[in-house]
Short mmCIF file of C-alpha atoms in Angstrom, two decimals:
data_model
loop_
_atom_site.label_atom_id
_atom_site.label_comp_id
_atom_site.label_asym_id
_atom_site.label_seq_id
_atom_site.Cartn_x
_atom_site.Cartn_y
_atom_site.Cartn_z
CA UNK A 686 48.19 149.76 20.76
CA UNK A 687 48.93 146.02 20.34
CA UNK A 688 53.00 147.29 21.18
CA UNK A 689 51.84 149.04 23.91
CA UNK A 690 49.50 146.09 25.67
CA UNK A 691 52.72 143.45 24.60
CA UNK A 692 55.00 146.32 26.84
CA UNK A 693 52.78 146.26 29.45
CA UNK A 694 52.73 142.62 29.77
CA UNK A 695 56.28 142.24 30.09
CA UNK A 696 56.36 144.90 32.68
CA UNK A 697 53.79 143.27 34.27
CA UNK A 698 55.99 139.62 34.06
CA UNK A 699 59.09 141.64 35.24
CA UNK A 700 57.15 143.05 37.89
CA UNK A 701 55.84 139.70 39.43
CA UNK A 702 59.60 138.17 39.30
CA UNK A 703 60.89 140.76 40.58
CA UNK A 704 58.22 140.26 43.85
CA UNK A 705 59.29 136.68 44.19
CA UNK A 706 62.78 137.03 43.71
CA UNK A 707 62.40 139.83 46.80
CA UNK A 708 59.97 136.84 49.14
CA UNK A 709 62.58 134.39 47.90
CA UNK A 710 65.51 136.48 49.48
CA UNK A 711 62.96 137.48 52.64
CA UNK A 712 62.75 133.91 52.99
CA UNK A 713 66.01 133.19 53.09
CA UNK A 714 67.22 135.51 55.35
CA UNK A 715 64.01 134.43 57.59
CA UNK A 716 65.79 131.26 57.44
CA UNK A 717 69.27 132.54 58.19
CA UNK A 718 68.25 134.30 61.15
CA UNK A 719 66.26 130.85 62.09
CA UNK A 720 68.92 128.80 61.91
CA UNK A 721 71.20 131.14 63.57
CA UNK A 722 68.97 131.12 66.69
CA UNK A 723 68.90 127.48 66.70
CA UNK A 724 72.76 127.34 67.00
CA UNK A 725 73.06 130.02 69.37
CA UNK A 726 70.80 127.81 72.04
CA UNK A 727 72.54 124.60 70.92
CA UNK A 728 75.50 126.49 72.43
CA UNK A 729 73.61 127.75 75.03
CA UNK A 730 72.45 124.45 76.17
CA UNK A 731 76.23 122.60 76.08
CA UNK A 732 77.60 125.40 77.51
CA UNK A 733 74.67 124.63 80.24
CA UNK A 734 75.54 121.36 81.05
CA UNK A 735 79.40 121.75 81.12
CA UNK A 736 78.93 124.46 83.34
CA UNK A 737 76.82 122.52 85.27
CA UNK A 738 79.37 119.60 85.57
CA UNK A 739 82.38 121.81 86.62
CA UNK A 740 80.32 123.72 89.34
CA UNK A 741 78.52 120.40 90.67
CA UNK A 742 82.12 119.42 91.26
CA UNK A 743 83.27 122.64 92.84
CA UNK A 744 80.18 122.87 95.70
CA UNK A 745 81.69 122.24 99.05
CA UNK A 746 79.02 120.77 101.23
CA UNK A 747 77.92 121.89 104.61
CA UNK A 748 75.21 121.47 107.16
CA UNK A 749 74.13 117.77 108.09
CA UNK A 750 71.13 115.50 106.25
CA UNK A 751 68.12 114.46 108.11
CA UNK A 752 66.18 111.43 106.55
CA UNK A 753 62.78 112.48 105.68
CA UNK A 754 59.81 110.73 104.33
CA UNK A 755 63.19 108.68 102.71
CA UNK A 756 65.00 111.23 101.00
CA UNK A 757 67.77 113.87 102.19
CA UNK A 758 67.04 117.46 103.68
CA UNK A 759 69.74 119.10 104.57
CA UNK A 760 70.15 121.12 108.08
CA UNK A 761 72.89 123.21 109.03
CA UNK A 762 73.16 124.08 113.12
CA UNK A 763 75.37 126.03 114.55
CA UNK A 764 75.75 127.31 117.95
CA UNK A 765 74.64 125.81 121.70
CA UNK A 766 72.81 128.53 123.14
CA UNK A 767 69.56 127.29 125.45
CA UNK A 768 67.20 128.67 123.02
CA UNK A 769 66.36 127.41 119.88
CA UNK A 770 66.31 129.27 116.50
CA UNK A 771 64.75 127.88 113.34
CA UNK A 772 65.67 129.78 109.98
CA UNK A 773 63.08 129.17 106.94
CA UNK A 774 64.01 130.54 103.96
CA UNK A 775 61.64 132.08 101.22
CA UNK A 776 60.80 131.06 98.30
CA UNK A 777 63.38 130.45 95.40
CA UNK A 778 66.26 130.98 97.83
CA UNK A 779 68.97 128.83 96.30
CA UNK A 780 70.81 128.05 99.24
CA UNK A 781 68.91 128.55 102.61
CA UNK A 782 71.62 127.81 105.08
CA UNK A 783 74.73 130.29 103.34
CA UNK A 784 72.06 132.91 102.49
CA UNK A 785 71.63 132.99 106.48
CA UNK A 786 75.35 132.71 107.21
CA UNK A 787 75.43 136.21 108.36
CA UNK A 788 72.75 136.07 110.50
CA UNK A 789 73.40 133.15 111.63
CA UNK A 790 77.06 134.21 112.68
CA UNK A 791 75.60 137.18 114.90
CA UNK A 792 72.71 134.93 116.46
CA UNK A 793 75.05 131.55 117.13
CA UNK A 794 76.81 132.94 120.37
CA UNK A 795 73.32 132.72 122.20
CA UNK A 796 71.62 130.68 120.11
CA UNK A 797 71.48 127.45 119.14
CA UNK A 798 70.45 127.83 115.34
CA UNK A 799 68.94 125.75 113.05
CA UNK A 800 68.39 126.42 109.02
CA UNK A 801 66.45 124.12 107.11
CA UNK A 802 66.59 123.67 103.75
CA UNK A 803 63.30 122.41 102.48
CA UNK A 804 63.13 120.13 99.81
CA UNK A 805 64.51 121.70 96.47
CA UNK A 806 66.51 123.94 98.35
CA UNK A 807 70.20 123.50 98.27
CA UNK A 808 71.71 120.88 98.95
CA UNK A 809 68.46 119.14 100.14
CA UNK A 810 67.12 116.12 97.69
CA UNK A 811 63.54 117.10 95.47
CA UNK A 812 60.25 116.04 95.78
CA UNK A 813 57.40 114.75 94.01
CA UNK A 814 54.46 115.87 96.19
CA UNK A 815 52.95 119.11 95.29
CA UNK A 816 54.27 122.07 97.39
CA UNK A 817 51.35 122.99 99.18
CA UNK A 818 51.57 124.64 103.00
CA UNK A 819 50.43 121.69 104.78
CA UNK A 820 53.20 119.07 102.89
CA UNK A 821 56.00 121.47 103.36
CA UNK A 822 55.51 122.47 107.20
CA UNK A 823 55.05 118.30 107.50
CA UNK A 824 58.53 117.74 106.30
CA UNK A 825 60.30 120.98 108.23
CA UNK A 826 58.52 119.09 111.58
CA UNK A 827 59.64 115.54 110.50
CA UNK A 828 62.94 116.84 110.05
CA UNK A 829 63.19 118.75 113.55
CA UNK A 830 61.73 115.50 114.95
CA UNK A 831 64.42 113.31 113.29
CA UNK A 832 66.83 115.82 115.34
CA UNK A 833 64.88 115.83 118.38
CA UNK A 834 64.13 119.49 118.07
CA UNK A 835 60.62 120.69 119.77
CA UNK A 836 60.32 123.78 121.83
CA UNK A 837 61.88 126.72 119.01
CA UNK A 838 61.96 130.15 117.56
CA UNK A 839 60.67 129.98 114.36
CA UNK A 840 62.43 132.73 112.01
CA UNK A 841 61.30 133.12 108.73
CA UNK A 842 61.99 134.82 105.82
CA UNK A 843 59.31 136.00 102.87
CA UNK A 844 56.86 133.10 102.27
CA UNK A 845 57.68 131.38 104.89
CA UNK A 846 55.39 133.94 106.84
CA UNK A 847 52.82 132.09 105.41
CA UNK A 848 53.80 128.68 105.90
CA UNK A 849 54.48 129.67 109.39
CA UNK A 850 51.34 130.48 110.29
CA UNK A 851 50.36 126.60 108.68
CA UNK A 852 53.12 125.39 110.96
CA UNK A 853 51.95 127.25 114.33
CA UNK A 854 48.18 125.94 113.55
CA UNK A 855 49.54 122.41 113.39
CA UNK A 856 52.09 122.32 116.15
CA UNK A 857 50.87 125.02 118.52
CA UNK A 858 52.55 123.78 121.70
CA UNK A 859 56.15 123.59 119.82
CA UNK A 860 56.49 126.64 118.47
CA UNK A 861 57.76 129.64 121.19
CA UNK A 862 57.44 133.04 118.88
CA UNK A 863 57.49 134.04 115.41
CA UNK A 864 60.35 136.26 113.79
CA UNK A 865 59.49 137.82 110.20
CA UNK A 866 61.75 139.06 107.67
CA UNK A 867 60.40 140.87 105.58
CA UNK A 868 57.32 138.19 105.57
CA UNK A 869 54.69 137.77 103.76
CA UNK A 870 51.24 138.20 105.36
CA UNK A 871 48.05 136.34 104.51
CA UNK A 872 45.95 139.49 102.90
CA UNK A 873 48.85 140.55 100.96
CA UNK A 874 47.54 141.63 97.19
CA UNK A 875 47.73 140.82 94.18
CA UNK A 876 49.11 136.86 95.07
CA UNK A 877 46.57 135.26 93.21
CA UNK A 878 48.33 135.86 89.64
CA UNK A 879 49.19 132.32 87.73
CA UNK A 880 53.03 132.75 87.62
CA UNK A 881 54.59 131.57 84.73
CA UNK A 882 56.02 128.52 85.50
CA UNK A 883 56.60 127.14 81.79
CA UNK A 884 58.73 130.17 81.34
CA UNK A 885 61.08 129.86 84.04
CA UNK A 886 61.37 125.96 83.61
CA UNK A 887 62.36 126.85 79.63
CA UNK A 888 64.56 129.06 80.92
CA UNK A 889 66.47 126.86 83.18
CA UNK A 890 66.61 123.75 80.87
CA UNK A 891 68.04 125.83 78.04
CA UNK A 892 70.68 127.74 79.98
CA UNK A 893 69.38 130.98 79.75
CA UNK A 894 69.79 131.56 83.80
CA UNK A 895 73.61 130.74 82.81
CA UNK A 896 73.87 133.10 80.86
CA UNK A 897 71.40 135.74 82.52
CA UNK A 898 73.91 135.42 85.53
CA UNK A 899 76.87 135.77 83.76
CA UNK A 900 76.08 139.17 81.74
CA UNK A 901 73.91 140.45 84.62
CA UNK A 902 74.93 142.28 87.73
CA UNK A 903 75.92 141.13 90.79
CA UNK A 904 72.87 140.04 93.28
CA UNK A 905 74.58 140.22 96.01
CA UNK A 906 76.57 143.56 95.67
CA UNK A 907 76.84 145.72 98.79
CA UNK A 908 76.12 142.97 101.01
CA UNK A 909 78.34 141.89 103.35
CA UNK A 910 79.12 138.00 101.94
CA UNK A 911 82.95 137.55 101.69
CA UNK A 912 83.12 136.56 97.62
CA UNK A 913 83.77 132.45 98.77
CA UNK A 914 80.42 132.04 100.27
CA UNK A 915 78.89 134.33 97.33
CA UNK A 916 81.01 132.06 94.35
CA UNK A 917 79.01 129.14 96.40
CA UNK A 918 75.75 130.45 96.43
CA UNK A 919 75.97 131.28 92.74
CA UNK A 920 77.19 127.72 91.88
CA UNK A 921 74.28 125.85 93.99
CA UNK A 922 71.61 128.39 92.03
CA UNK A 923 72.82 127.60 88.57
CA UNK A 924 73.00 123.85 89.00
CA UNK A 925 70.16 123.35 91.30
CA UNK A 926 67.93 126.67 90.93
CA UNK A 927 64.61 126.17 89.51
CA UNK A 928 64.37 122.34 89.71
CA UNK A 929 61.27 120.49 89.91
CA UNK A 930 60.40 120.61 92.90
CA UNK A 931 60.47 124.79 92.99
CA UNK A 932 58.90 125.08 90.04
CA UNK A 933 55.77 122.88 91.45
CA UNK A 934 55.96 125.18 94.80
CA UNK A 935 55.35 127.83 92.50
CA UNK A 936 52.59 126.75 90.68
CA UNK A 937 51.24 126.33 94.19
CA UNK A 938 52.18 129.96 95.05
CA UNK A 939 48.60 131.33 94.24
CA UNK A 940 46.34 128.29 96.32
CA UNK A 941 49.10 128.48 99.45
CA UNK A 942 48.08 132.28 99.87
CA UNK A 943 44.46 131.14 99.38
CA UNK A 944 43.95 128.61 101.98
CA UNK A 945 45.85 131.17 104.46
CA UNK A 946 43.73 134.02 104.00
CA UNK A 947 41.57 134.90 107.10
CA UNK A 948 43.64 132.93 109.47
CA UNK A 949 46.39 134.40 111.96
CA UNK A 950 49.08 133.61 114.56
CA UNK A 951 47.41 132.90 117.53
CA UNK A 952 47.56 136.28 119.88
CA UNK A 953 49.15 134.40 122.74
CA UNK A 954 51.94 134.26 120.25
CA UNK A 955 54.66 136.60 120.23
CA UNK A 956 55.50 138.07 116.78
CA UNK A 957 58.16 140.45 115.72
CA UNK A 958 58.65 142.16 112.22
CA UNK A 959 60.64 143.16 110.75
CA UNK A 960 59.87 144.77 107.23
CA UNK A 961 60.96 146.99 104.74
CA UNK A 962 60.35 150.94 105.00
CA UNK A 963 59.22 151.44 101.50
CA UNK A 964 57.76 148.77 99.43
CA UNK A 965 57.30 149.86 95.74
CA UNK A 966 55.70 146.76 94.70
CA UNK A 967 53.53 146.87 98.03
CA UNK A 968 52.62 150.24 99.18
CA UNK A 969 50.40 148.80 102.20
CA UNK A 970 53.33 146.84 103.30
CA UNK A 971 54.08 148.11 106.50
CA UNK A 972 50.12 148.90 107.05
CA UNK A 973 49.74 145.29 106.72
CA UNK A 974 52.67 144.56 108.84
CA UNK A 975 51.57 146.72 111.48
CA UNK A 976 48.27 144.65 111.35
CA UNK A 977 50.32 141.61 112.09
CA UNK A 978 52.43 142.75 114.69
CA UNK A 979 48.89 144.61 116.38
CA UNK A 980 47.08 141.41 116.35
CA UNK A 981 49.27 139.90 118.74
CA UNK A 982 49.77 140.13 122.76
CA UNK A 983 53.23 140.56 122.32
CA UNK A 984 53.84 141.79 118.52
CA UNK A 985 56.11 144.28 117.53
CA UNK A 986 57.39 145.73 114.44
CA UNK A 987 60.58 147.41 113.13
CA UNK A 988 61.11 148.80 109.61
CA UNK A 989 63.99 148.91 108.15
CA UNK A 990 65.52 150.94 105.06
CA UNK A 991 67.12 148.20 102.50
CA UNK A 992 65.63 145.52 99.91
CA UNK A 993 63.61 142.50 100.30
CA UNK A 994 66.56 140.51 101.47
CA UNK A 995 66.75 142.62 104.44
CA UNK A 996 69.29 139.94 106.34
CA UNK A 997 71.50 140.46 103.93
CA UNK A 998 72.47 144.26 105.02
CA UNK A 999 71.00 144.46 108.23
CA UNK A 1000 72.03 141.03 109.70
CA UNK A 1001 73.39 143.08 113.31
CA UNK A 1002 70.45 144.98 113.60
CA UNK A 1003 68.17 142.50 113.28
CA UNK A 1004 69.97 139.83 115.48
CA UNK A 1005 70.03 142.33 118.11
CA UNK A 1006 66.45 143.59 117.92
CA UNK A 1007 66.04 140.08 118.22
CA UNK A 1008 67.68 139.66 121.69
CA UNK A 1009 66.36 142.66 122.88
CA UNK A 1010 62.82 141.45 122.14
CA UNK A 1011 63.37 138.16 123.23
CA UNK A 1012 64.87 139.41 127.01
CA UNK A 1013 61.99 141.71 127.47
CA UNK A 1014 59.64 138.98 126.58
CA UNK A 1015 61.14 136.37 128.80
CA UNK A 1016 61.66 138.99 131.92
CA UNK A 1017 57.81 140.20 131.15
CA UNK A 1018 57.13 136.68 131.68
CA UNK A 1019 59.13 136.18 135.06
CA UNK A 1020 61.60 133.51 133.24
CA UNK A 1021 65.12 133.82 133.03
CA UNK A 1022 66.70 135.30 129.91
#
């Protein structure tokens, strides 16, 4: 018996090593895999900023900057027609004015075209006030007044359906129609999620866009970009995408849709849509569209088969919808096209 309990005890001591020899090799394996993360961002993160230095360098600038509340936004015109076109990108766009190079290319030979890049927005300077509506349509205005812009189109895409109808509130008498693509509307659902805005800073400080762009697909496939202006756009989003003064625009997301709600375009205004045919994220989309377009005197909409980016594949059609709409407007009207 006393054997047999002096047995069991040194099973029992055997037993217990054994256990912490096993957490002891757990541990260091924990600590392997630790430390192997933490060197795979370090890399991450140089690889980051030298990437960042040789495609700061490579940007070729365009456009022109306007002097605003005393930093640079930058404007790109093109074109002399009589009438007036003013492009507003939506949100996150990296770099308004080339994302609308093949729109504006169709619209320049009758228009005179204008795309602002907001604050944050390529190669425009940041900003430290918050994003809200009001702040942003005061700096597109100061910046059309700098270039002694006031009677225009205003032609927006995504959010800046929203911050249009902020803009045609405040300046009523400047503004001559609204053009949507693919806009957002103020009863759109579900916009008053907090976004993650920690996240996406993270992920631009550390370099994981970098990288997320280099494995992933192209975001601009079957579009009709030549690969020049598409290696540009690319090189503005990595160095410049989610700075600042995005990130605070889209912590302001959420309130922006909230102070719009229950407020329109004016139904003197002349509106036309255009939207995508099948929203998955959205299926009211074109209900809600409709709504918009219907709540005007002179409102029409026109879906259109394609993604969110709908310029960026239907660029013809929607430049010529365009004239179309704006001929029969101005002949309804007894002016001269």
């Amino acid at each position: 018996m006393k054997e047999q309990a002096i047995n069991n005890g040194t099973i029992g001591r055997d037993s217990g090593a054994a256990k912490r020899k096993g957490w002891r090799k757990l541990g260091y394996v924990a600590l392997g895999l630790v430390g192997a993360l933490v060197l795979l961002m370090a890399v991450i993160y140089i690889v980051n900023l030298v990437g960042n230095a040789i495609d700061k360098g490579k940007i070729e600038p365009y456009g022109q900057h306007v002097t605003v509340d005393g930093k640079q936004m930058n404007v790109l015109i093109q074109g002399e027609g009589e009438e007036t076109i003013v492009l507003l990108p939506g949100y996150g766009t990296a770099a308004p004015a080339l994302d609308f190079k093949l729109l504006i290319d169709e619209l320049s030979p009758s228009y005179k075209v204008v795309a602002i890049e907001p604050f944050g927005y390529g190669l425009s300077d940041g900003a430290e006030p918050d994003r809200t509506a009001p702040q942003i349509v005061s700096e597109v205005h100061e910046a059309l007044q700098q270039l002694a812009i006031d009677r225009y189109i205003l032609m927006g895409h995504s959010i800046a359906g929203i911050y249009a109808i902020e803009y045609v509130d405040t300046y009523p008498d400047e503004v001559k129609a609204f053009i949507g693509i693919d806009s957002s509307v103020p009863n759109q659902p579900n916009m008053d999620v907090e976004l993650p805005v920690s996240l996406f800073r993270f992920a631009k400080q550390s370099g994981l866009i970098r990288i997320g762009t280099m494995f992933g697909g192209d975001p601009y496939a079957g579009s009709g970009f030549d690969e020049a202006t598409k290696t540009q756009i690319k090189r503005i989003s990595r160095v410049y995408g989610n700075n600042p003064t995005v990130m605070n625009e889209m912590r302001h997301i959420g309130s922006n849709f909230k102070a719009i709600q229950g407020r329109a375009f004016p139904a003197e205004l002349p509106v036309l849509l255009f939207a995508q045919a099948h929203n998955a994220s959205f299926p009211t989309w074109v209900e809600l569209h409709q709504e918009q377009a219907d709540a005007s005197d002179y409102g029409q909409l026109v879906t259109m088969d394609g993604e969110h980016y709908l310029h960026h594949t239907h660029w013809k059609e929607i430049a010529a919808q365009f004239d179309t709409f704006w001929r029969s407007l101005q002949q309804a009207q007894g002016t001269t096209p």
